[in-house]
Amino acid sequence: MDAVSILKKIDKKLMASIRRNKGAIPAVTLNGHYDNRADSNKEFGVDDGLCWWTNGFWGGIANLMYFWTGNPVYMDVVKEDEELLDRCYTPSLFPGLHHDTGFMWLPLSVARYMQDKNEESKNRGLMAATVLAGRFNPEGFIRAWNDNNGNKRLGWSIIDSMMNISLLYWATAVTADPRFAKIATIHASTTMKNAVREDGSVRHITEYDPQTGKYVCEHGGQGYAEGSAWTRGQSWGIYGFLNAYKHTGKKEFLDTSEKIAEFAISHIPGSYHIPVDYLQPEEPAIEDSTAAAITASALIDLAKETGKKKYMEVAVRLLEVLDEDRSDYSADTDGILLKCTGSYHGTWDREIGFVYADYYYIEALLKLENKCLMIW
Ligand code: GLY
């Protein structure tokens, strides 16, 4: 596929979107327009959406595109977003932070630091890593979320965390302090044992006893039901365990990434339009293009790591189908990928646009060109 010509269309579209959305941190696309979902963090009792888990991806897209084009307009977006997100560390907003500080500051500040060695960006990454490490329960897992309407969720851990822990490996690399990486590896081992089923499908939410660390049960989370296979969770698992392998050299993490990949590949429909859950009923046929983009990006790396061509073939087919059927390159509208879904049972977040879907789509296309900033 011609990734460069797609990226050129994306570059043109993003320039128009940046002009239209100055000072905003888009989260979703509704009817062709970005929306920052300012009410999205109310569940944590924080009347402000600034700590929303996807808020690093707009700057993240800008970092990827700056790395590829060198256009300073992109770096201005990164700098603006970093300054806006600094307010998450004020006493009123801090309770809205969660384990997704990796998703927030890796694509934003760590990616900038990799490019310009800005010290404040490095420190932003380290603050985020410190918050994430502070959520570690010494019984062996990282607590995902905070209290929600009386449900303390003290022992809840989710598969998405496997992406966040790359921030901890980075923090050890820049400080030489092994604590961050040790937490990451203990958490990855616990998640491997408890969140990945024998057949390679993945639980979204794994609950542990917060006093003993003993596995309690799973919760269906954003997938169809308990026992099912949320497609985005599968993609976080493939990608996250592969990253953990790259950071530690532990072969069991690579094997786990492949096991999850095999389950996903064997359940991808012939259309390559990815459902929200690999085990959802045929109707309604709700899709999630984010899962397609993340899976593609992860499989490109897995192909490089294992030398197995089939992973690259599936990745390229997923990207071709996104390009042909599920993308909008018009400069008159915001958002690239169509039909992204937050959760199977959600209402407002069905088959819309998500800024992080576009991030992983761009990341995968840049990987095909060997021009990608590798941050995870
Ligand atoms: N990290 C939350 C999600 O994938 O929706």
Short mmCIF file of C-alpha atoms in Angstrom, two decimals, residues 148-350:
data_model
loop_
_atom_site.label_atom_id
_atom_site.label_comp_id
_atom_site.label_asym_id
_atom_site.label_seq_id
_atom_site.Cartn_x
_atom_site.Cartn_y
_atom_site.Cartn_z
CA ASN A 148 -16.98 5.63 41.05
CA ASN A 149 -20.23 6.52 42.86
CA GLY A 150 -19.25 4.56 45.98
CA ASN A 151 -17.63 1.63 44.13
CA LYS A 152 -14.05 1.97 45.31
CA ARG A 153 -12.59 -0.29 42.61
CA LEU A 154 -9.50 -0.69 44.84
CA GLY A 155 -8.57 -4.04 43.30
CA TRP A 156 -9.49 -3.32 39.69
CA SER A 157 -6.85 -3.65 37.04
CA ILE A 158 -7.44 -3.51 33.29
CA ILE A 159 -5.67 -4.86 30.21
CA ASP A 160 -5.17 -1.31 28.84
CA SER A 161 -2.58 -0.83 31.61
CA MET A 162 -0.14 -2.89 29.55
CA MET A 163 0.30 0.19 27.32
CA ASN A 164 0.73 2.58 30.27
CA ILE A 165 3.65 0.66 31.76
CA SER A 166 5.92 1.68 28.87
CA LEU A 167 6.09 5.02 30.69
CA LEU A 168 7.64 3.25 33.70
CA TYR A 169 10.32 1.58 31.56
CA TRP A 170 11.12 4.98 30.05
CA ALA A 171 11.38 6.55 33.54
CA THR A 172 13.95 3.95 34.58
CA ALA A 173 15.87 4.50 31.35
CA VAL A 174 16.19 8.25 31.96
CA THR A 175 16.75 8.19 35.74
CA ALA A 176 18.61 4.86 36.19
CA ASP A 177 16.22 4.23 39.13
CA PRO A 178 15.09 0.59 38.79
CA ARG A 179 11.90 0.99 40.86
CA PHE A 180 9.76 2.09 37.90
CA ALA A 181 10.75 -0.83 35.66
CA LYS A 182 10.40 -3.33 38.54
CA ILE A 183 6.81 -2.20 39.13
CA ALA A 184 6.11 -2.50 35.40
CA THR A 185 7.46 -6.04 35.18
CA ILE A 186 5.68 -7.28 38.31
CA HIS A 187 2.41 -5.82 36.98
CA ALA A 188 2.95 -7.37 33.54
CA SER A 189 3.55 -10.82 35.09
CA THR A 190 0.40 -10.55 37.22
CA THR A 191 -1.62 -9.44 34.19
CA MET A 192 -0.21 -12.25 32.06
CA LYS A 193 -1.29 -14.82 34.67
CA ASN A 194 -4.76 -13.46 35.36
CA ALA A 195 -6.05 -11.42 32.41
CA VAL A 196 -5.06 -13.71 29.53
CA ARG A 197 -7.19 -16.82 29.11
CA GLU A 198 -5.89 -20.17 27.90
CA ASP A 199 -7.26 -19.62 24.37
CA GLY A 200 -5.53 -16.22 23.98
CA SER A 201 -8.63 -14.11 24.58
CA VAL A 202 -8.27 -11.34 27.12
CA ARG A 203 -10.33 -10.14 30.07
CA HIS A 204 -10.90 -6.40 30.14
CA ILE A 205 -11.22 -5.90 33.92
CA THR A 206 -9.51 -8.21 36.40
CA GLU A 207 -10.44 -7.75 40.05
CA TYR A 208 -8.00 -8.65 42.84
CA ASP A 209 -8.43 -8.56 46.60
CA PRO A 210 -6.57 -5.32 47.40
CA GLN A 211 -5.35 -6.75 50.74
CA THR A 212 -3.97 -10.07 49.47
CA GLY A 213 -3.63 -9.63 45.69
CA LYS A 214 -5.68 -12.82 45.20
CA TYR A 215 -7.64 -12.97 41.93
CA VAL A 216 -11.33 -12.39 42.64
CA CYS A 217 -13.17 -12.28 39.29
CA GLU A 218 -13.40 -10.65 35.90
CA HIS A 219 -15.81 -7.93 34.76
CA GLY A 220 -17.03 -7.51 31.18
CA GLY A 221 -16.02 -3.86 30.99
CA GLN A 222 -16.22 -2.28 27.54
CA GLY A 223 -16.76 -5.58 25.71
CA TYR A 224 -19.98 -7.50 25.08
CA ALA A 225 -20.03 -9.48 28.36
CA GLU A 226 -18.00 -11.29 30.98
CA GLY A 227 -16.14 -14.11 29.23
CA SER A 228 -16.11 -12.33 25.86
CA ALA A 229 -13.23 -10.76 23.92
CA TRP A 230 -13.34 -6.94 23.62
CA THR A 231 -11.38 -6.25 20.44
CA ARG A 232 -9.58 -3.15 21.71
CA GLY A 233 -8.56 -5.10 24.80
CA GLN A 234 -7.08 -7.77 22.53
CA SER A 235 -5.14 -5.07 20.69
CA TRP A 236 -3.82 -3.52 23.94
CA GLY A 237 -2.74 -7.03 24.98
CA ILE A 238 -0.86 -7.82 21.73
CA TYR A 239 0.88 -4.45 21.79
CA GLY A 240 1.49 -4.21 25.55
CA PHE A 241 3.03 -7.65 26.06
CA LEU A 242 5.22 -7.13 22.99
CA ASN A 243 6.47 -3.85 24.49
CA ALA A 244 7.09 -5.57 27.85
CA TYR A 245 9.17 -8.18 25.99
CA LYS A 246 11.17 -5.46 24.23
CA HIS A 247 11.87 -3.73 27.55
CA THR A 248 12.77 -6.86 29.53
CA GLY A 249 13.80 -9.58 27.06
CA LYS A 250 11.45 -11.98 28.89
CA LYS A 251 10.32 -14.51 26.29
CA GLU A 252 7.04 -15.28 28.12
CA PHE A 253 5.83 -11.77 27.29
CA LEU A 254 6.55 -12.28 23.57
CA ASP A 255 4.76 -15.65 23.69
CA THR A 256 1.78 -13.98 25.37
CA SER A 257 1.66 -11.25 22.72
CA GLU A 258 1.65 -13.93 20.01
CA LYS A 259 -0.99 -15.99 21.80
CA ILE A 260 -3.34 -12.98 21.93
CA ALA A 261 -2.50 -12.12 18.31
CA GLU A 262 -3.37 -15.66 17.17
CA PHE A 263 -6.76 -15.45 18.89
CA ALA A 264 -7.44 -12.05 17.28
CA ILE A 265 -6.33 -13.12 13.80
CA SER A 266 -8.46 -16.26 13.92
CA HIS A 267 -11.52 -14.12 14.76
CA ILE A 268 -11.05 -11.24 12.28
CA PRO A 269 -14.04 -11.31 9.92
CA GLY A 270 -13.51 -11.75 6.16
CA SER A 271 -14.48 -8.10 5.63
CA TYR A 272 -11.67 -6.98 7.95
CA HIS A 273 -14.19 -4.60 9.56
CA ILE A 274 -13.43 -5.16 13.22
CA PRO A 275 -16.37 -5.61 15.63
CA VAL A 276 -16.34 -4.17 19.17
CA ASP A 277 -16.04 -7.68 20.57
CA TYR A 278 -14.81 -10.77 18.72
CA LEU A 279 -17.57 -12.77 20.45
CA GLN A 280 -20.47 -10.32 20.04
CA PRO A 281 -23.73 -11.48 18.39
CA GLU A 282 -23.98 -10.94 14.61
CA GLU A 283 -26.60 -8.23 15.11
CA PRO A 284 -26.24 -5.38 15.81
CA ALA A 285 -22.98 -5.36 13.82
CA ILE A 286 -21.27 -2.57 15.75
CA GLU A 287 -17.70 -1.84 14.66
CA ASP A 288 -14.59 -0.38 16.25
CA SER A 289 -11.96 1.00 13.89
CA THR A 290 -9.69 1.87 16.82
CA ALA A 291 -9.18 -1.85 17.42
CA ALA A 292 -8.26 -2.26 13.73
CA ALA A 293 -5.69 0.56 13.84
CA ILE A 294 -4.09 -0.50 17.15
CA THR A 295 -3.97 -4.16 16.09
CA ALA A 296 -2.30 -3.15 12.80
CA SER A 297 0.31 -1.03 14.56
CA ALA A 298 1.06 -3.82 17.05
CA LEU A 299 1.24 -6.53 14.36
CA ILE A 300 3.78 -4.54 12.32
CA ASP A 301 6.10 -4.59 15.35
CA LEU A 302 5.32 -8.24 16.06
CA ALA A 303 6.21 -9.15 12.46
CA LYS A 304 9.54 -7.34 12.83
CA GLU A 305 10.27 -8.97 16.18
CA THR A 306 9.37 -12.55 15.15
CA GLY A 307 10.18 -12.44 11.42
CA LYS A 308 6.69 -13.91 10.74
CA LYS A 309 5.26 -12.52 7.50
CA LYS A 310 1.66 -13.36 8.32
CA TYR A 311 1.52 -10.64 11.01
CA MET A 312 2.61 -8.03 8.46
CA GLU A 313 0.08 -9.30 5.90
CA VAL A 314 -2.80 -8.99 8.38
CA ALA A 315 -1.59 -5.53 9.46
CA VAL A 316 -1.44 -4.26 5.88
CA ARG A 317 -4.88 -5.67 5.05
CA LEU A 318 -6.36 -3.99 8.14
CA LEU A 319 -4.84 -0.67 7.07
CA GLU A 320 -5.98 -1.06 3.46
CA VAL A 321 -9.57 -1.65 4.58
CA LEU A 322 -9.44 1.34 6.94
CA ASP A 323 -8.13 3.46 4.05
CA GLU A 324 -10.68 2.19 1.52
CA ASP A 325 -13.83 1.97 3.65
CA ARG A 326 -13.46 3.71 7.00
CA SER A 327 -11.59 6.99 6.49
CA ASP A 328 -12.39 10.60 5.73
CA TYR A 329 -9.53 12.68 4.27
CA SER A 330 -11.60 15.79 3.51
CA ALA A 331 -10.02 19.00 4.80
CA ASP A 332 -13.54 20.36 5.48
CA THR A 333 -14.21 17.93 8.32
CA ASP A 334 -12.28 16.87 11.45
CA GLY A 335 -11.28 13.30 12.29
CA ILE A 336 -9.89 10.59 10.02
CA LEU A 337 -11.18 7.16 11.01
CA LEU A 338 -14.91 6.42 11.04
CA LYS A 339 -16.91 3.87 13.03
CA CYS A 340 -14.95 3.89 16.28
CA THR A 341 -16.77 2.65 19.39
CA GLY A 342 -15.91 3.28 23.04
CA SER A 343 -17.80 0.37 24.55
CA TYR A 344 -20.27 -2.24 23.30
CA HIS A 345 -23.08 -1.11 25.60
CA GLY A 346 -22.30 2.61 25.34
CA THR A 347 -24.74 5.02 23.77
CA TRP A 348 -23.03 8.32 22.89
CA ASP A 349 -19.76 6.65 21.84
CA ARG A 350 -20.98 4.21 19.14
#
